[in-house]
Short mmCIF file of C-alpha atoms in Angstrom, two decimals:
data_model
loop_
_atom_site.label_atom_id
_atom_site.label_comp_id
_atom_site.label_asym_id
_atom_site.label_seq_id
_atom_site.Cartn_x
_atom_site.Cartn_y
_atom_site.Cartn_z
CA MET C 1 -57.66 -14.14 -20.27
CA ALA C 2 -58.39 -12.52 -23.63
CA ALA C 3 -59.09 -9.10 -22.18
CA PRO C 4 -55.59 -8.60 -20.65
CA LYS C 5 -53.97 -9.67 -23.95
CA VAL C 6 -56.09 -7.19 -25.92
CA ALA C 7 -55.22 -4.44 -23.43
CA ALA C 8 -51.53 -5.30 -23.69
CA ARG C 9 -51.68 -5.15 -27.50
CA ARG C 10 -53.43 -1.78 -27.37
CA LEU C 11 -50.79 -0.50 -24.95
CA VAL C 12 -47.97 -1.66 -27.26
CA GLY C 13 -49.73 -0.12 -30.25
CA MET C 14 -50.24 3.18 -28.44
CA SER C 15 -46.60 3.23 -27.30
CA THR C 16 -45.39 2.54 -30.85
CA LEU C 17 -47.60 5.32 -32.20
CA LEU C 18 -46.28 7.79 -29.61
CA LEU C 19 -42.69 6.84 -30.41
CA MET C 20 -43.34 7.22 -34.15
CA LEU C 21 -45.26 10.49 -33.73
CA PRO C 22 -42.22 12.84 -34.12
CA LEU C 23 -41.15 11.01 -37.29
CA LEU C 24 -44.68 11.04 -38.71
CA LEU C 25 -45.06 14.75 -37.94
CA TRP C 26 -41.68 15.46 -39.54
CA LEU C 27 -42.63 13.52 -42.68
CA PHE C 28 -46.05 15.17 -42.93
CA LEU C 29 -45.10 18.78 -42.10
CA LEU C 30 -41.72 19.02 -43.82
CA ILE C 31 -41.97 16.49 -46.67
CA PHE C 32 -45.53 15.64 -47.69
CA LEU C 33 -47.26 18.98 -47.03
CA PRO C 34 -44.66 21.22 -48.80
CA HIS C 35 -44.63 18.94 -51.85
CA LEU C 36 -48.42 18.93 -51.99
CA ASP C 37 -48.45 22.73 -51.80
CA MET C 38 -45.73 22.94 -54.45
CA PHE C 39 -47.86 20.83 -56.80
CA ALA C 40 -50.88 23.06 -56.13
CA VAL C 41 -48.83 26.21 -56.86
CA ALA C 42 -47.53 24.65 -60.11
CA LEU C 43 -51.12 24.15 -61.32
CA ARG C 44 -52.22 27.77 -61.07
CA GLU C 45 -51.91 30.71 -63.44
CA ARG C 46 -51.90 34.30 -62.31
CA VAL C 47 -54.66 36.27 -64.04
CA GLY C 48 -54.55 39.37 -61.87
CA PHE C 49 -53.25 40.74 -58.59
CA GLY C 50 -53.88 37.93 -56.13
CA GLU C 51 -56.12 36.11 -58.63
CA TYR C 52 -55.29 32.67 -60.02
CA ARG C 53 -56.93 29.98 -62.11
CA PHE C 54 -56.21 26.32 -62.77
CA SER C 55 -53.75 25.83 -65.65
CA TRP C 56 -51.16 23.44 -67.05
CA MET C 57 -49.30 26.29 -68.79
CA HIS C 58 -46.15 26.05 -66.64
CA PHE C 59 -45.70 22.39 -67.54
CA GLU C 60 -46.49 23.14 -71.21
CA LEU C 61 -43.85 25.89 -71.20
CA PHE C 62 -41.27 23.38 -69.99
CA PHE C 63 -41.84 21.11 -73.00
CA SER C 64 -42.15 23.97 -75.51
CA GLU C 65 -38.92 25.72 -74.44
CA SER C 66 -35.93 23.66 -75.53
CA LEU C 67 -33.55 25.28 -73.01
CA TYR C 68 -35.57 23.91 -70.11
CA TRP C 69 -35.96 20.28 -71.18
CA ARG C 70 -32.41 20.12 -72.55
CA THR C 71 -31.08 21.35 -69.20
CA PHE C 72 -33.37 18.81 -67.55
CA LEU C 73 -31.94 15.92 -69.61
CA ARG C 74 -28.38 17.16 -69.21
CA THR C 75 -28.77 17.26 -65.42
CA ALA C 76 -30.21 13.73 -65.38
CA VAL C 77 -27.48 12.27 -67.61
CA MET C 78 -24.64 13.95 -65.71
CA SER C 79 -26.12 12.83 -62.38
CA MET C 80 -26.28 9.22 -63.60
CA LEU C 81 -22.71 9.47 -64.91
CA THR C 82 -21.60 10.91 -61.56
CA THR C 83 -23.26 7.98 -59.78
CA LEU C 84 -21.54 5.44 -62.05
CA LEU C 85 -18.08 7.02 -61.66
CA THR C 86 -18.53 7.32 -57.90
CA LEU C 87 -19.39 3.61 -57.74
CA ILE C 88 -16.37 2.63 -59.87
CA ILE C 89 -14.02 4.66 -57.63
CA ALA C 90 -15.63 3.66 -54.32
CA LEU C 91 -15.89 -0.12 -54.90
CA PRO C 92 -12.15 -0.97 -54.68
CA ILE C 93 -11.71 1.46 -51.79
CA ALA C 94 -14.62 -0.18 -49.93
CA TRP C 95 -13.18 -3.64 -50.62
CA TYR C 96 -9.80 -2.56 -49.24
CA ILE C 97 -11.37 -1.12 -46.09
CA ALA C 98 -13.80 -4.02 -45.54
CA LYS C 99 -11.54 -6.97 -46.30
CA LEU C 100 -7.87 -6.09 -46.44
CA VAL C 101 -7.24 -3.93 -43.38
CA ARG C 102 -8.18 -4.28 -39.74
CA GLY C 103 -7.88 -2.44 -36.46
CA ARG C 104 -6.38 1.03 -36.29
CA VAL C 105 -5.60 1.28 -40.01
CA ARG C 106 -9.25 0.65 -40.85
CA SER C 107 -10.36 3.32 -38.40
CA LEU C 108 -7.83 5.77 -39.84
CA LEU C 109 -9.06 5.13 -43.38
CA PHE C 110 -12.66 5.67 -42.34
CA MET C 111 -11.59 8.85 -40.56
CA ALA C 112 -9.75 10.04 -43.69
CA CYS C 113 -12.98 9.60 -45.68
CA LEU C 114 -15.01 11.38 -43.01
CA ILE C 115 -12.77 14.39 -42.29
CA PRO C 116 -13.71 16.37 -45.46
CA PHE C 117 -17.34 16.29 -44.31
CA TRP C 118 -16.47 18.14 -41.11
CA VAL C 119 -16.63 21.33 -43.16
CA SER C 120 -19.55 22.58 -45.21
CA GLU C 121 -20.09 21.83 -48.88
CA LEU C 122 -19.39 25.49 -49.69
CA VAL C 123 -15.91 25.33 -48.15
CA ARG C 124 -15.14 22.03 -49.90
CA THR C 125 -16.22 23.47 -53.24
CA TYR C 126 -14.08 26.57 -52.71
CA GLY C 127 -11.20 24.19 -52.03
CA TRP C 128 -11.63 22.72 -55.51
CA MET C 129 -11.80 26.24 -56.96
CA ILE C 130 -8.43 27.03 -55.36
CA LEU C 131 -6.97 23.91 -56.95
CA LEU C 132 -8.51 24.22 -60.42
CA ARG C 133 -8.58 27.96 -61.14
CA GLU C 134 -6.21 29.64 -63.59
CA SER C 135 -3.96 30.92 -60.80
CA GLY C 136 -4.49 27.80 -58.67
CA VAL C 137 -2.25 25.07 -57.33
CA ILE C 138 -2.49 22.60 -60.25
CA SER C 139 -1.94 25.29 -62.89
CA GLY C 140 1.11 26.52 -60.94
CA VAL C 141 2.56 22.99 -60.71
CA LEU C 142 2.06 22.42 -64.45
CA GLN C 143 3.88 25.67 -65.27
CA TRP C 144 6.64 25.00 -62.73
CA SER C 145 7.25 21.50 -64.17
CA GLY C 146 7.31 22.81 -67.75
CA LEU C 147 4.19 20.88 -68.82
CA ALA C 148 2.35 24.15 -69.53
CA ASP C 149 3.62 27.44 -70.94
CA ALA C 150 0.76 29.55 -69.63
CA PRO C 151 -1.83 29.43 -66.85
CA VAL C 152 -4.36 26.66 -67.37
CA GLU C 153 -8.02 27.27 -66.55
CA MET C 154 -9.68 24.06 -65.37
CA LEU C 155 -12.84 25.58 -63.93
CA TYR C 156 -16.23 26.24 -65.55
CA ASN C 157 -16.59 23.02 -67.54
CA ASP C 158 -18.35 19.66 -67.18
CA VAL C 159 -15.23 17.87 -65.90
CA ALA C 160 -14.89 20.33 -63.00
CA ILE C 161 -18.58 19.83 -62.14
CA MET C 162 -18.16 16.05 -62.27
CA VAL C 163 -15.08 16.12 -60.03
CA GLY C 164 -16.86 18.28 -57.46
CA LEU C 165 -19.99 16.11 -57.44
CA ILE C 166 -18.03 12.87 -57.07
CA TYR C 167 -15.99 14.33 -54.22
CA ALA C 168 -19.12 15.66 -52.51
CA SER C 169 -20.94 12.32 -52.60
CA MET C 170 -18.14 9.76 -52.25
CA LEU C 171 -18.78 9.03 -48.56
CA PHE C 172 -22.46 8.23 -49.21
CA MET C 173 -21.42 5.51 -51.65
CA LEU C 174 -18.53 4.25 -49.55
CA VAL C 175 -20.38 3.59 -46.28
CA PRO C 176 -23.11 1.22 -47.62
CA LEU C 177 -20.53 -0.59 -49.75
CA VAL C 178 -18.22 -1.20 -46.78
CA THR C 179 -21.17 -2.37 -44.69
CA THR C 180 -22.35 -4.95 -47.24
CA LEU C 181 -18.86 -6.14 -48.21
CA ASP C 182 -17.95 -6.57 -44.55
CA SER C 183 -20.70 -9.21 -44.23
CA LEU C 184 -19.35 -11.26 -47.16
CA ASP C 185 -17.96 -14.62 -46.02
CA ASN C 186 -14.30 -14.82 -47.03
CA SER C 187 -14.60 -18.57 -47.59
CA LEU C 188 -16.90 -17.92 -50.57
CA VAL C 189 -14.22 -15.84 -52.27
CA GLU C 190 -11.51 -18.40 -51.45
CA ALA C 191 -13.69 -21.24 -52.79
CA ALA C 192 -14.30 -19.32 -56.02
CA TYR C 193 -10.54 -18.91 -56.55
CA ASP C 194 -9.95 -22.58 -55.68
CA LEU C 195 -12.48 -23.59 -58.36
CA GLY C 196 -10.53 -21.73 -61.02
CA GLY C 197 -12.07 -18.28 -60.88
CA ASN C 198 -10.07 -15.16 -61.66
CA HIS C 199 -10.43 -11.60 -60.39
CA PHE C 200 -13.07 -10.73 -62.98
CA THR C 201 -15.29 -13.79 -62.48
CA VAL C 202 -15.04 -13.65 -58.68
CA THR C 203 -15.99 -9.97 -58.75
CA ARG C 204 -18.86 -10.60 -61.20
CA ASP C 205 -20.28 -13.76 -59.62
CA ILE C 206 -19.53 -13.37 -55.90
CA ILE C 207 -18.68 -9.84 -54.85
CA ILE C 208 -21.08 -7.77 -56.99
CA PRO C 209 -24.20 -9.91 -56.25
CA HIS C 210 -23.47 -9.81 -52.51
CA ALA C 211 -22.80 -6.07 -52.55
CA MET C 212 -25.85 -5.27 -54.70
CA PRO C 213 -28.02 -3.90 -51.82
CA GLY C 214 -25.16 -1.54 -50.85
CA ILE C 215 -24.56 -0.60 -54.49
CA VAL C 216 -28.22 0.25 -55.02
CA SER C 217 -28.66 2.18 -51.78
CA GLY C 218 -25.43 4.13 -52.33
CA SER C 219 -26.38 4.83 -55.95
CA ILE C 220 -29.79 6.13 -54.92
CA VAL C 221 -28.28 8.54 -52.40
CA VAL C 222 -25.50 9.74 -54.72
CA PHE C 223 -27.90 10.21 -57.64
CA MET C 224 -30.39 12.18 -55.55
CA LEU C 225 -27.62 14.35 -54.07
CA SER C 226 -26.15 15.06 -57.51
CA LEU C 227 -29.51 15.75 -59.13
CA GLY C 228 -30.53 18.19 -56.41
CA ASN C 229 -27.12 19.81 -55.95
CA TYR C 230 -26.95 23.54 -56.54
CA LEU C 231 -23.71 24.89 -55.08
CA THR C 232 -21.22 22.61 -56.82
CA PRO C 233 -22.54 22.96 -60.41
CA VAL C 234 -22.90 26.73 -60.08
CA LEU C 235 -19.50 27.40 -58.47
CA LEU C 236 -17.44 24.92 -60.50
CA GLY C 237 -19.47 25.19 -63.72
CA GLY C 238 -19.99 28.94 -63.69
CA LYS C 239 -23.11 30.84 -64.66
CA ASP C 240 -23.48 28.69 -67.80
CA SER C 241 -23.42 25.37 -65.93
CA LEU C 242 -26.95 24.60 -67.22
CA TRP C 243 -27.96 22.64 -64.13
CA PHE C 244 -31.69 22.24 -63.59
CA THR C 245 -31.63 23.35 -59.96
CA GLU C 246 -30.18 26.63 -61.21
CA GLN C 247 -33.27 27.03 -63.41
CA ILE C 248 -35.46 26.43 -60.34
CA PHE C 249 -33.47 29.00 -58.34
CA THR C 250 -33.79 31.52 -61.17
CA GLN C 251 -37.56 31.12 -61.35
CA PHE C 252 -38.06 31.39 -57.58
CA ILE C 253 -35.50 34.03 -56.57
CA THR C 254 -34.59 36.05 -59.67
CA ARG C 255 -37.90 36.16 -61.57
CA PHE C 256 -40.25 35.68 -58.58
CA ASN C 257 -42.17 33.24 -60.78
CA TRP C 258 -43.15 30.80 -58.07
CA GLU C 259 -45.62 28.95 -60.29
CA GLN C 260 -42.96 28.11 -62.90
CA GLY C 261 -40.38 27.25 -60.21
CA ALA C 262 -42.88 24.94 -58.50
CA ALA C 263 -43.60 23.21 -61.84
CA PHE C 264 -39.87 22.66 -62.34
CA GLY C 265 -39.61 21.29 -58.80
CA VAL C 266 -42.44 18.82 -59.43
CA LEU C 267 -40.80 17.68 -62.68
CA LEU C 268 -37.47 17.16 -60.90
CA LEU C 269 -39.23 15.13 -58.19
CA VAL C 270 -41.00 12.98 -60.80
CA LEU C 271 -37.75 12.46 -62.72
CA SER C 272 -35.76 11.41 -59.65
CA SER C 273 -38.52 9.05 -58.46
CA LEU C 274 -38.84 7.51 -61.93
CA ILE C 275 -35.10 6.90 -62.32
CA VAL C 276 -34.81 5.42 -58.80
CA TRP C 277 -37.77 3.11 -59.51
CA LEU C 278 -36.22 2.08 -62.82
CA GLY C 279 -32.86 1.43 -61.14
CA LEU C 280 -34.50 -0.81 -58.54
CA LYS C 281 -36.34 -2.78 -61.23
CA LEU C 282 -33.22 -3.25 -63.37
CA SER C 283 -31.11 -4.36 -60.40
CA GLY C 284 -33.81 -6.70 -59.07
CA GLN C 285 -33.74 -5.00 -55.68
CA SER C 286 -36.60 -3.69 -53.58
CA PHE C 287 -36.58 -0.43 -51.69
CA ALA C 288 -36.94 -2.29 -48.37
CA GLU C 289 -33.87 -4.46 -49.08
CA THR C 290 -31.66 -1.48 -49.89
CA MET C 291 -32.67 0.31 -46.69
CA LYS C 292 -31.64 -2.59 -44.40
#
C-alpha cells in the first residue's frame, strides 16, 4: 500500500516541477543570472585591452564623488515621496470604488483608471509635456483667463517629475487597495460609527489596518517603479533632472563605462531591497502576506 502512495507523491512532485519549470527558468535566466553577472562586472577594473583585475574602485568612486551619492539620495527621497502621495490620492478613490459604487458605474471607474495604460509610458509622458510646457494647454488657459501675463513654463522641475511619476504608477496602487478594501465587512465600519467613532478614528482603527496588506504591496510596486523609472524624470525634469537611473544610462551608453554602470546598478538594487525590507518591518507585514 505504501509503494503506490510514494509513486503518487513522486508523480505529483514531478508534475509540479514541470509546471514550475518555465517560471524557474525565467527567474534564473532573466533575473538571477544577469544580476550575478552585473555584480561580477562591478567588481573588476580594466588594466589593459581586455585585461581586468578585482577591484572595489567603482564603489569607492560612488562614495567619493558627491554628485553620485547626492543623486542617489535625491532619487530615493523623491521615490518615497511619490509613493506617499500616490497612496494619499489613491486611498479615497479605492474606497469609493470598493464600497460606494456597484455594477456598471464601478466597471466604468475601473475602465477609466485602466484606459491611460493602453498607451505606452512614452506617449503618456508626452501628454504631460503638452499640458505643462510654456506653449501648452495650462499656460494658454492661465493667459486666457488673465491669471498670467506671459507664458508659464511648468516643465523641468521636481513638481513636474512628481506629477508624472504619480500618474504613471497610480493604477498599481489603486488595484491592491480596491481588492483589500472590497473584502472589508461593512458591519465593522457601521459598528465603529455606532460606538461613537468619527471618520478619523474609523479610518485609523478599522480601514487602515484592514487595508494594510494592499497598502504595503501597492507601495512596494509604486516605489520600485518610481526608483527605476527613466523616461519620466528625464522628459519632465530635463537633462538636469538628477535621477539615478540617468547616471546609470550615462555610464553604460554615453561613457561606455560598463563597470561603473554595473556598480551603480548594484547599489540601486541594494537600496531598493533595503527600503522595501525596512517598510515591511515598520508596517509589521511579511512579504508573503502582501503578495496574497
